[in-house]
Amino acid sequence: MSQPITFADVVCCGCSCLCDDLQVTVAAGQVAQIAPACPHAANYFAIAVDGEPNYTINGEEATIDAAIAAATTLLAGAKSPLLLGLGELTIDGQRAALDWADRLGAYVDAGNPAEPDPSGVVLQSTGMITATLGEIRDRADVILFWNADPATTQPRHFERFSLDAPGRFLTGPRTALAIDRQATATSARAPLFCESPLSQNLETAHTLLALARGKKIDRKRVPKWAEIEQIHARLASATYAAIVCGPPFYGGADGAAILETLADYVRELNRNNRAIISLERSGPNWIGAAESIAWRTGYPSPVRFAADGPAFDPTGYRAAKLIARRQVDALIRFDGDWLTKASPEMLSAMAKLPVVSFGWSESEHPAAVRFHVAKPGVECGGSMHRQDDVPLPLTQVLPTTRMTTEEVIRQMMNA
Ligand code: SF4
């Protein structure tokens, strides 16, 4: 039996923190140990021995050539295909997918179909002051977690980037603040916690902005006035304030307006001290998908590739809307965690369409043609972007017979 091998400085794609300091030990063809320990990382690096064939047509095992031929035939009959789930791919996979979309004249929604993210549009419309996670670690003395619970969703966020990380330029302890729908593992670390429903976020952001601008406020009409005033006071007196927002903060119907108001508030704070917004992403490479589509088309997604160039519609081309309105007649679906959060309505509408899917584990979601591909950062390398847009190289730690998504797409385009 071969000796165990330990890989150093491995990047983990278990969440959008992309921690790049893991020691991964492989023995008998499986990941045997991960250090430091993280429950989400353990899940991500676990490869199920499922016996699923690498390629299937209508659930039956097929050769790669037959699967490519079946997918090509299926898509040749489609007038308006849609690519979705690009955040599950490496940057190389996303670039190949966009080349393919251009060839097909397809719609592409690079955002998480289950959790709308208006940040690309807000960045283009009003701009947003952000920072790397390293800058937050080294400088932020006050951190507000707003609908963000990294203690649960990003288990090593505190030790690597925020509350428990040593800050190179900090002169005293950090202060944590929290606003959320209910108490969380993260709010338990905050001496000042404001319990507030998501529907109140826009008003709360406007109240903070009014406070920063010294406007007159009818306090009796503002729910949670005392807490909001204290939160503003702590943020305004910080040397470096970081506001960490989770997907529920910006993923609702008025997410763009909330994010724009928060961006205005943070600009006001910057008149006297430094303040930034840090957005948690719902998976490993959704921010990379937004970058890939912007590099390719100049738009922040979603787009449609047309004969006269790409067209952009931030709301009308959203995957959920296109599928609900039956404006697409075939799907190229990149499977991953986002499917577990998709609404039942979206899943049932998708099930009525012909699907070519790419994934790295057994899937309960139907697909006419399915490519079982190598899992990024475990069975193949490549690169992904951390939630603060820092690109990081992935390491292949396990051998595999599976092709990468990029290789399948390039082979399909050359067939
Ligand atoms: S916090 Fe996220 S990126 Fe870091 S080790 Fe855990 S799952 Fe991986």
Coordinates of C-alpha atoms and ligand atoms in Angstrom, one line a residue:
M1 CA 0.0 0.0 0.0
S2 CA 1.3 3.5 -0.9
Q3 CA 2.4 5.8 1.9
P4 CA 0.1 8.7 2.9
I5 CA 0.9 12.0 1.2
T6 CA 0.4 15.4 2.8
F7 CA -0.2 18.5 0.6
A8 CA 0.6 21.9 2.2
D9 CA -1.1 25.3 1.7
V10 CA -4.1 23.7 0.0
V11 CA -7.0 26.1 -0.9
C12 CA -10.4 25.0 0.4
C13 CA -13.5 25.6 -1.8
G14 CA -15.9 24.7 1.0
C15 CA -17.1 28.3 1.3
S16 CA -16.3 31.7 -0.2
C17 CA -13.5 32.3 2.3
L18 CA -11.2 30.0 0.3
C19 CA -8.8 29.4 3.2
D20 CA -5.4 28.7 1.7
D21 CA -3.6 27.2 4.6
L22 CA -4.9 23.6 4.8
Q23 CA -2.7 20.5 5.3
V24 CA -4.5 17.7 3.5
T25 CA -3.3 14.2 4.0
V26 CA -4.3 11.5 1.4
A27 CA -4.2 7.8 2.2
A28 CA -5.7 4.9 0.2
G29 CA -7.1 7.2 -2.5
Q30 CA -9.2 9.3 0.0
V31 CA -8.7 12.4 2.0
A32 CA -7.8 11.1 5.5
Q33 CA -7.1 14.3 7.4
I34 CA -7.5 18.0 7.1
A35 CA -5.8 20.5 9.4
P36 CA -6.9 22.9 10.8
A37 CA -10.2 21.1 11.2
C38 CA -13.3 22.7 9.7
P39 CA -16.7 20.9 9.3
H40 CA -17.5 22.5 5.9
A41 CA -14.0 21.6 4.6
A42 CA -14.4 18.0 5.7
N43 CA -17.7 17.8 3.7
Y44 CA -16.1 19.4 0.7
F45 CA -13.1 17.2 0.5
A46 CA -15.1 14.0 1.0
I47 CA -15.6 12.3 -2.3
A48 CA -18.5 9.8 -2.3
V49 CA -17.6 6.4 -3.8
D50 CA -20.9 6.3 -5.7
G51 CA -20.1 4.1 -8.6
E52 CA -21.9 6.6 -10.9
P53 CA -20.7 6.4 -14.5
N54 CA -18.8 9.4 -15.8
Y55 CA -21.3 10.1 -18.7
T56 CA -25.0 9.2 -19.0
I57 CA -27.7 9.7 -21.6
N58 CA -31.2 9.6 -20.0
G59 CA -29.7 7.9 -17.0
E60 CA -27.9 5.1 -19.0
E61 CA -24.1 4.9 -19.1
A62 CA -22.6 6.3 -22.3
T63 CA -19.2 6.9 -23.7
I64 CA -17.8 10.5 -23.8
D65 CA -18.3 10.6 -27.6
A66 CA -21.9 9.5 -27.4
A67 CA -22.6 11.9 -24.5
I68 CA -21.1 14.8 -26.5
A69 CA -23.0 13.8 -29.6
A70 CA -26.3 13.7 -27.6
A71 CA -25.7 17.1 -25.9
T72 CA -24.8 18.6 -29.3
T73 CA -28.0 17.3 -30.9
L74 CA -30.1 18.4 -27.9
L75 CA -28.7 22.0 -28.1
A76 CA -28.8 22.2 -31.8
G77 CA -32.6 22.0 -31.5
A78 CA -32.7 24.8 -28.9
K79 CA -33.4 28.4 -29.8
S80 CA -32.8 30.0 -26.4
P81 CA -30.6 27.9 -24.1
L82 CA -29.6 29.1 -20.7
L83 CA -26.4 28.5 -18.8
L84 CA -26.7 28.6 -15.0
G85 CA -24.7 27.7 -11.9
L86 CA -21.3 29.1 -13.1
G87 CA -20.2 29.8 -9.5
E88 CA -19.5 26.1 -9.1
L89 CA -16.8 26.2 -11.8
T90 CA -13.1 27.3 -11.8
I91 CA -12.2 30.4 -13.7
D92 CA -11.0 28.2 -16.6
G93 CA -14.3 26.4 -16.6
Q94 CA -16.2 29.6 -16.6
R95 CA -14.2 31.0 -19.6
A96 CA -14.9 27.8 -21.5
A97 CA -18.6 28.0 -20.6
L98 CA -18.8 31.6 -21.9
D99 CA -17.1 30.6 -25.1
W100 CA -19.7 27.9 -25.5
A101 CA -22.6 30.3 -24.7
D102 CA -21.3 32.8 -27.3
R103 CA -21.3 29.9 -29.9
L104 CA -24.8 28.9 -28.9
G105 CA -26.3 32.4 -28.7
A106 CA -27.4 31.5 -25.1
Y107 CA -28.5 33.4 -22.0
V108 CA -26.0 33.3 -19.1
D109 CA -26.8 34.1 -15.5
A110 CA -23.5 34.1 -13.6
G111 CA -25.2 34.8 -10.3
N112 CA -26.5 32.2 -7.8
P113 CA -30.0 31.4 -9.2
A114 CA -31.2 30.6 -5.7
E115 CA -29.9 33.8 -4.1
P116 CA -30.0 37.0 -6.2
D117 CA -26.9 39.2 -5.8
P118 CA -27.3 42.8 -7.0
S119 CA -23.7 43.8 -6.0
G120 CA -22.4 43.8 -9.6
V121 CA -25.1 46.3 -10.6
V122 CA -24.6 48.4 -7.5
L123 CA -20.8 48.5 -8.1
Q124 CA -21.5 49.9 -11.6
S125 CA -24.3 52.3 -10.6
T126 CA -23.1 53.9 -7.3
G127 CA -19.8 52.1 -6.5
M128 CA -19.0 50.5 -3.1
I129 CA -16.0 50.9 -0.8
T130 CA -14.7 47.4 -0.1
A131 CA -11.5 45.7 1.2
T132 CA -9.7 42.4 1.2
L133 CA -10.2 40.0 4.0
G134 CA -6.5 40.6 4.9
E135 CA -7.1 44.3 5.4
I136 CA -10.1 43.6 7.6
R137 CA -8.0 41.2 9.7
D138 CA -5.2 43.7 10.1
R139 CA -7.1 46.9 10.6
A140 CA -10.8 46.6 11.5
D141 CA -11.4 47.5 15.2
V142 CA -15.2 47.5 14.9
I143 CA -17.0 44.9 12.8
L144 CA -20.8 44.9 12.2
F145 CA -22.2 41.5 11.1
W146 CA -25.5 42.3 9.3
N147 CA -27.5 39.2 8.4
A148 CA -24.1 37.4 8.4
D149 CA -23.4 34.5 10.6
P150 CA -19.9 33.4 9.7
A151 CA -19.6 31.3 12.9
T152 CA -22.0 28.9 11.1
T153 CA -21.5 29.5 7.4
Q154 CA -17.8 30.2 7.3
P155 CA -16.4 28.4 10.4
R156 CA -12.8 29.8 10.1
H157 CA -13.8 33.4 9.3
F158 CA -13.2 34.5 12.9
E159 CA -9.8 32.8 13.3
R160 CA -8.4 33.9 9.9
F161 CA -10.0 37.2 9.1
S162 CA -12.0 38.8 11.9
L163 CA -12.8 38.5 15.6
D164 CA -10.2 36.1 16.7
A165 CA -7.4 36.9 14.2
P166 CA -4.4 38.9 15.3
G167 CA -4.5 42.3 13.6
R168 CA -1.1 43.7 12.6
F169 CA -2.1 47.3 13.0
L170 CA -4.6 47.0 15.9
T171 CA -3.8 48.7 19.2
G172 CA -6.7 47.3 21.2
P173 CA -9.4 44.7 21.2
R174 CA -12.0 44.5 18.4
T175 CA -15.7 45.3 19.0
A176 CA -18.4 43.1 17.4
L177 CA -21.8 44.4 16.5
A178 CA -24.7 42.4 14.9
I179 CA -28.0 43.0 13.2
D180 CA -30.0 39.9 12.4
R181 CA -33.5 38.3 12.2
Q182 CA -32.7 36.2 15.3
A183 CA -29.9 35.5 17.7
T184 CA -27.1 33.5 16.0
A185 CA -23.7 32.0 16.9
T186 CA -22.2 35.2 15.6
S187 CA -24.5 37.6 17.4
A188 CA -23.6 35.8 20.6
R189 CA -20.1 37.3 20.2
A190 CA -21.5 40.8 19.9
P191 CA -22.1 43.0 23.0
L192 CA -24.5 45.1 20.9
F193 CA -27.1 43.1 19.0
C194 CA -30.2 44.5 17.2
E195 CA -32.8 41.9 16.4
S196 CA -34.6 43.1 13.3
P197 CA -36.5 41.5 10.4
L198 CA -35.2 41.5 6.9
S199 CA -38.1 43.7 5.8
Q200 CA -36.7 46.4 8.1
N201 CA -33.3 46.5 6.5
L202 CA -33.9 49.3 4.0
E203 CA -35.4 51.6 6.7
T204 CA -32.5 50.7 9.1
A205 CA -29.9 51.6 6.3
H206 CA -31.7 54.9 5.6
T207 CA -31.8 55.7 9.4
L208 CA -28.0 55.0 9.6
L209 CA -27.5 57.3 6.5
A210 CA -29.6 60.0 8.1
L211 CA -27.6 59.8 11.3
A212 CA -24.3 60.1 9.4
R213 CA -25.6 63.1 7.5
G214 CA -27.0 64.8 10.7
K215 CA -30.6 64.8 9.4
K216 CA -33.6 65.3 11.7
I217 CA -35.2 62.0 12.5
D218 CA -38.5 61.2 14.1
R219 CA -37.2 58.7 16.6
K220 CA -40.6 57.5 17.7
R221 CA -41.2 56.2 14.1
V222 CA -38.0 54.2 13.9
P223 CA -38.2 50.6 15.3
K224 CA -35.1 49.7 17.4
W225 CA -34.0 53.4 17.5
A226 CA -31.8 53.0 20.6
E227 CA -29.8 50.1 19.1
I228 CA -29.5 51.7 15.7
E229 CA -28.2 54.9 17.2
Q230 CA -25.7 53.0 19.3
I231 CA -24.5 51.0 16.3
H232 CA -24.0 54.2 14.3
A233 CA -22.1 55.7 17.2
R234 CA -19.7 52.7 17.4
L235 CA -19.2 52.6 13.7
A236 CA -18.6 56.4 13.4
S237 CA -16.1 56.4 16.3
A238 CA -14.1 53.4 14.9
T239 CA -10.6 53.8 13.4
Y240 CA -11.6 51.2 10.8
A241 CA -15.2 49.9 10.6
A242 CA -16.0 46.8 8.6
I243 CA -19.6 46.0 7.7
V244 CA -19.9 42.3 6.8
C245 CA -23.2 41.4 5.0
G246 CA -24.5 37.9 4.3
P247 CA -26.5 36.8 1.3
P248 CA -29.9 37.4 3.1
F249 CA -29.0 41.1 3.4
Y250 CA -28.7 41.8 -0.3
G251 CA -30.6 38.8 -1.8
G252 CA -34.2 40.1 -1.4
A253 CA -36.4 41.9 -3.8
D254 CA -35.1 45.3 -2.7
G255 CA -31.5 44.1 -2.3
A256 CA -30.1 46.6 -4.7
A257 CA -31.7 49.6 -2.9
I258 CA -30.5 48.3 0.5
L259 CA -26.9 47.9 -0.8
E260 CA -26.9 51.3 -2.5
T261 CA -28.1 52.9 0.7
L262 CA -25.4 51.1 2.8
A263 CA -22.8 52.1 0.2
D264 CA -23.9 55.8 0.6
Y265 CA -23.7 55.4 4.4
V266 CA -20.2 53.9 4.2
R267 CA -19.1 56.8 2.0
E268 CA -20.3 59.2 4.7
L269 CA -18.4 57.3 7.4
N270 CA -15.2 57.7 5.3
R271 CA -15.3 61.4 5.7
N272 CA -13.8 61.0 9.2
N273 CA -12.4 57.5 9.4
R274 CA -12.0 54.4 7.3
A275 CA -15.1 52.1 6.7
I276 CA -15.7 49.3 4.2
I277 CA -18.3 46.7 3.1
S278 CA -17.5 43.0 2.9
L279 CA -20.0 40.8 1.2
E280 CA -20.1 37.1 2.1
R281 CA -20.9 35.0 -0.9
S282 CA -23.1 31.9 -0.9
G283 CA -20.4 29.6 -2.4
P284 CA -16.9 29.3 -3.7
N285 CA -16.6 31.1 -7.0
W286 CA -19.7 33.2 -7.6
I287 CA -17.6 36.4 -7.4
G288 CA -15.3 34.8 -10.0
A289 CA -18.3 34.1 -12.2
A290 CA -19.3 37.7 -12.1
E291 CA -15.7 38.7 -13.0
S292 CA -15.5 36.2 -15.8
I293 CA -18.7 37.5 -17.5
A294 CA -17.6 41.1 -17.0
W295 CA -14.2 40.5 -18.6
R296 CA -15.9 38.8 -21.5
T297 CA -18.9 41.1 -22.1
G298 CA -18.4 44.3 -20.1
Y299 CA -21.6 43.6 -18.2
P300 CA -22.0 42.4 -14.6
S301 CA -24.4 39.5 -15.6
P302 CA -26.9 38.3 -16.6
V303 CA -26.5 38.6 -20.4
R304 CA -27.7 37.1 -23.7
F305 CA -25.2 36.4 -26.4
A306 CA -26.7 37.7 -29.7
A307 CA -25.3 37.9 -33.3
D308 CA -24.7 41.6 -32.8
G309 CA -23.0 41.3 -29.4
P310 CA -24.0 40.6 -25.8
A311 CA -27.1 42.2 -24.4
F312 CA -27.7 42.9 -20.7
D313 CA -30.8 43.0 -18.6
P314 CA -30.2 42.9 -14.8
T315 CA -33.6 41.7 -13.9
G316 CA -35.2 40.3 -17.1
Y317 CA -32.4 37.9 -17.8
R318 CA -32.2 36.4 -14.3
A319 CA -32.3 32.6 -14.5
A320 CA -35.3 32.2 -12.2
K321 CA -37.3 34.7 -14.3
L322 CA -36.4 33.3 -17.7
I323 CA -37.3 29.8 -16.5
A324 CA -40.6 30.9 -14.8
R325 CA -41.6 32.8 -18.0
R326 CA -40.7 29.9 -20.2
Q327 CA -38.4 32.1 -22.2
V328 CA -35.7 29.4 -22.5
D329 CA -36.0 26.0 -24.1
A330 CA -32.9 24.1 -22.8
L331 CA -30.6 24.3 -19.8
I332 CA -26.9 23.9 -19.4
R333 CA -26.8 23.4 -15.7
F334 CA -23.7 23.4 -13.5
D335 CA -24.7 21.5 -10.4
G336 CA -23.7 22.3 -6.9
D337 CA -24.9 23.5 -3.5
W338 CA -27.1 26.2 -5.1
L339 CA -29.6 23.5 -6.1
T340 CA -30.3 22.7 -2.5
K341 CA -31.5 26.3 -2.0
A342 CA -33.5 26.7 -5.2
S343 CA -37.2 27.1 -4.7
P344 CA -39.6 24.2 -5.4
E345 CA -41.2 26.3 -8.2
M346 CA -37.9 26.8 -9.9
L347 CA -36.9 23.1 -9.5
S348 CA -40.2 21.9 -11.0
A349 CA -40.0 24.4 -13.9
M350 CA -36.4 23.2 -14.6
A351 CA -37.5 19.6 -14.6
K352 CA -39.7 20.3 -17.6
L353 CA -36.8 21.5 -19.8
P354 CA -34.2 19.4 -21.6
V355 CA -31.0 19.6 -19.5
V356 CA -27.3 19.0 -20.1
S357 CA -25.7 18.9 -16.7
F358 CA -22.2 18.9 -15.2
G359 CA -21.6 17.9 -11.6
W360 CA -19.2 16.0 -9.3
S361 CA -21.7 13.9 -7.3
E362 CA -24.8 11.9 -7.7
S363 CA -27.7 14.2 -8.5
E364 CA -31.4 13.9 -7.9
H365 CA -32.1 16.5 -10.5
P366 CA -33.0 15.1 -13.9
A367 CA -30.8 15.7 -16.9
A368 CA -31.0 14.2 -20.4
V369 CA -27.2 14.2 -20.7
R370 CA -25.0 14.2 -17.7
F371 CA -21.3 14.7 -17.4
H372 CA -19.8 13.6 -14.1
V373 CA -16.7 15.9 -13.9
A374 CA -13.7 16.4 -11.6
K375 CA -14.3 18.3 -8.4
P376 CA -12.4 21.6 -8.3
G377 CA -9.7 21.8 -5.6
V378 CA -10.0 18.1 -4.9
E379 CA -9.8 16.2 -8.2
C380 CA -8.5 19.0 -10.4
G381 CA -6.6 22.3 -10.1
G382 CA -7.4 25.7 -11.7
S383 CA -8.2 28.9 -9.8
M384 CA -11.1 30.5 -8.0
H385 CA -11.8 34.0 -6.6
R386 CA -12.2 34.4 -2.8
Q387 CA -15.2 36.5 -1.7
D388 CA -13.1 39.6 -1.7
D389 CA -12.1 39.0 -5.4
V390 CA -8.6 37.6 -4.6
P391 CA -7.7 34.8 -7.1
L392 CA -6.2 31.7 -5.6
P393 CA -4.7 28.6 -7.2
L394 CA -6.3 25.2 -6.4
T395 CA -4.5 21.9 -5.9
Q396 CA -5.5 18.5 -7.2
V397 CA -5.1 16.2 -4.2
L398 CA -6.9 13.0 -5.4
P399 CA -6.4 11.1 -8.7
T400 CA -9.4 10.8 -10.9
T401 CA -10.6 9.4 -14.3
R402 CA -13.0 12.3 -14.7
M403 CA -12.5 15.2 -17.1
T404 CA -12.7 18.8 -16.0
T405 CA -15.7 20.8 -17.0
E406 CA -13.4 22.9 -19.2
E407 CA -12.1 19.8 -21.0
V408 CA -15.6 18.5 -21.7
I409 CA -16.7 21.8 -23.1
R410 CA -13.6 22.3 -25.2
Q411 CA -14.0 18.8 -26.6
M412 CA -17.7 19.5 -27.3
M413 CA -16.8 22.7 -29.1
N414 CA -14.2 21.0 -31.3
A415 CA -16.5 18.0 -32.1
Ligands
SF4_1 S1 -14.0 28.4 6.5 FE1 -14.7 27.8 4.5 S2 -12.8 27.9 3.2 FE2 -12.1 27.9 5.3 S3 -11.7 25.8 5.7 FE3 -13.8 26.1 6.4 S4 -15.1 25.6 4.6 FE4 -12.9 25.8 3.9

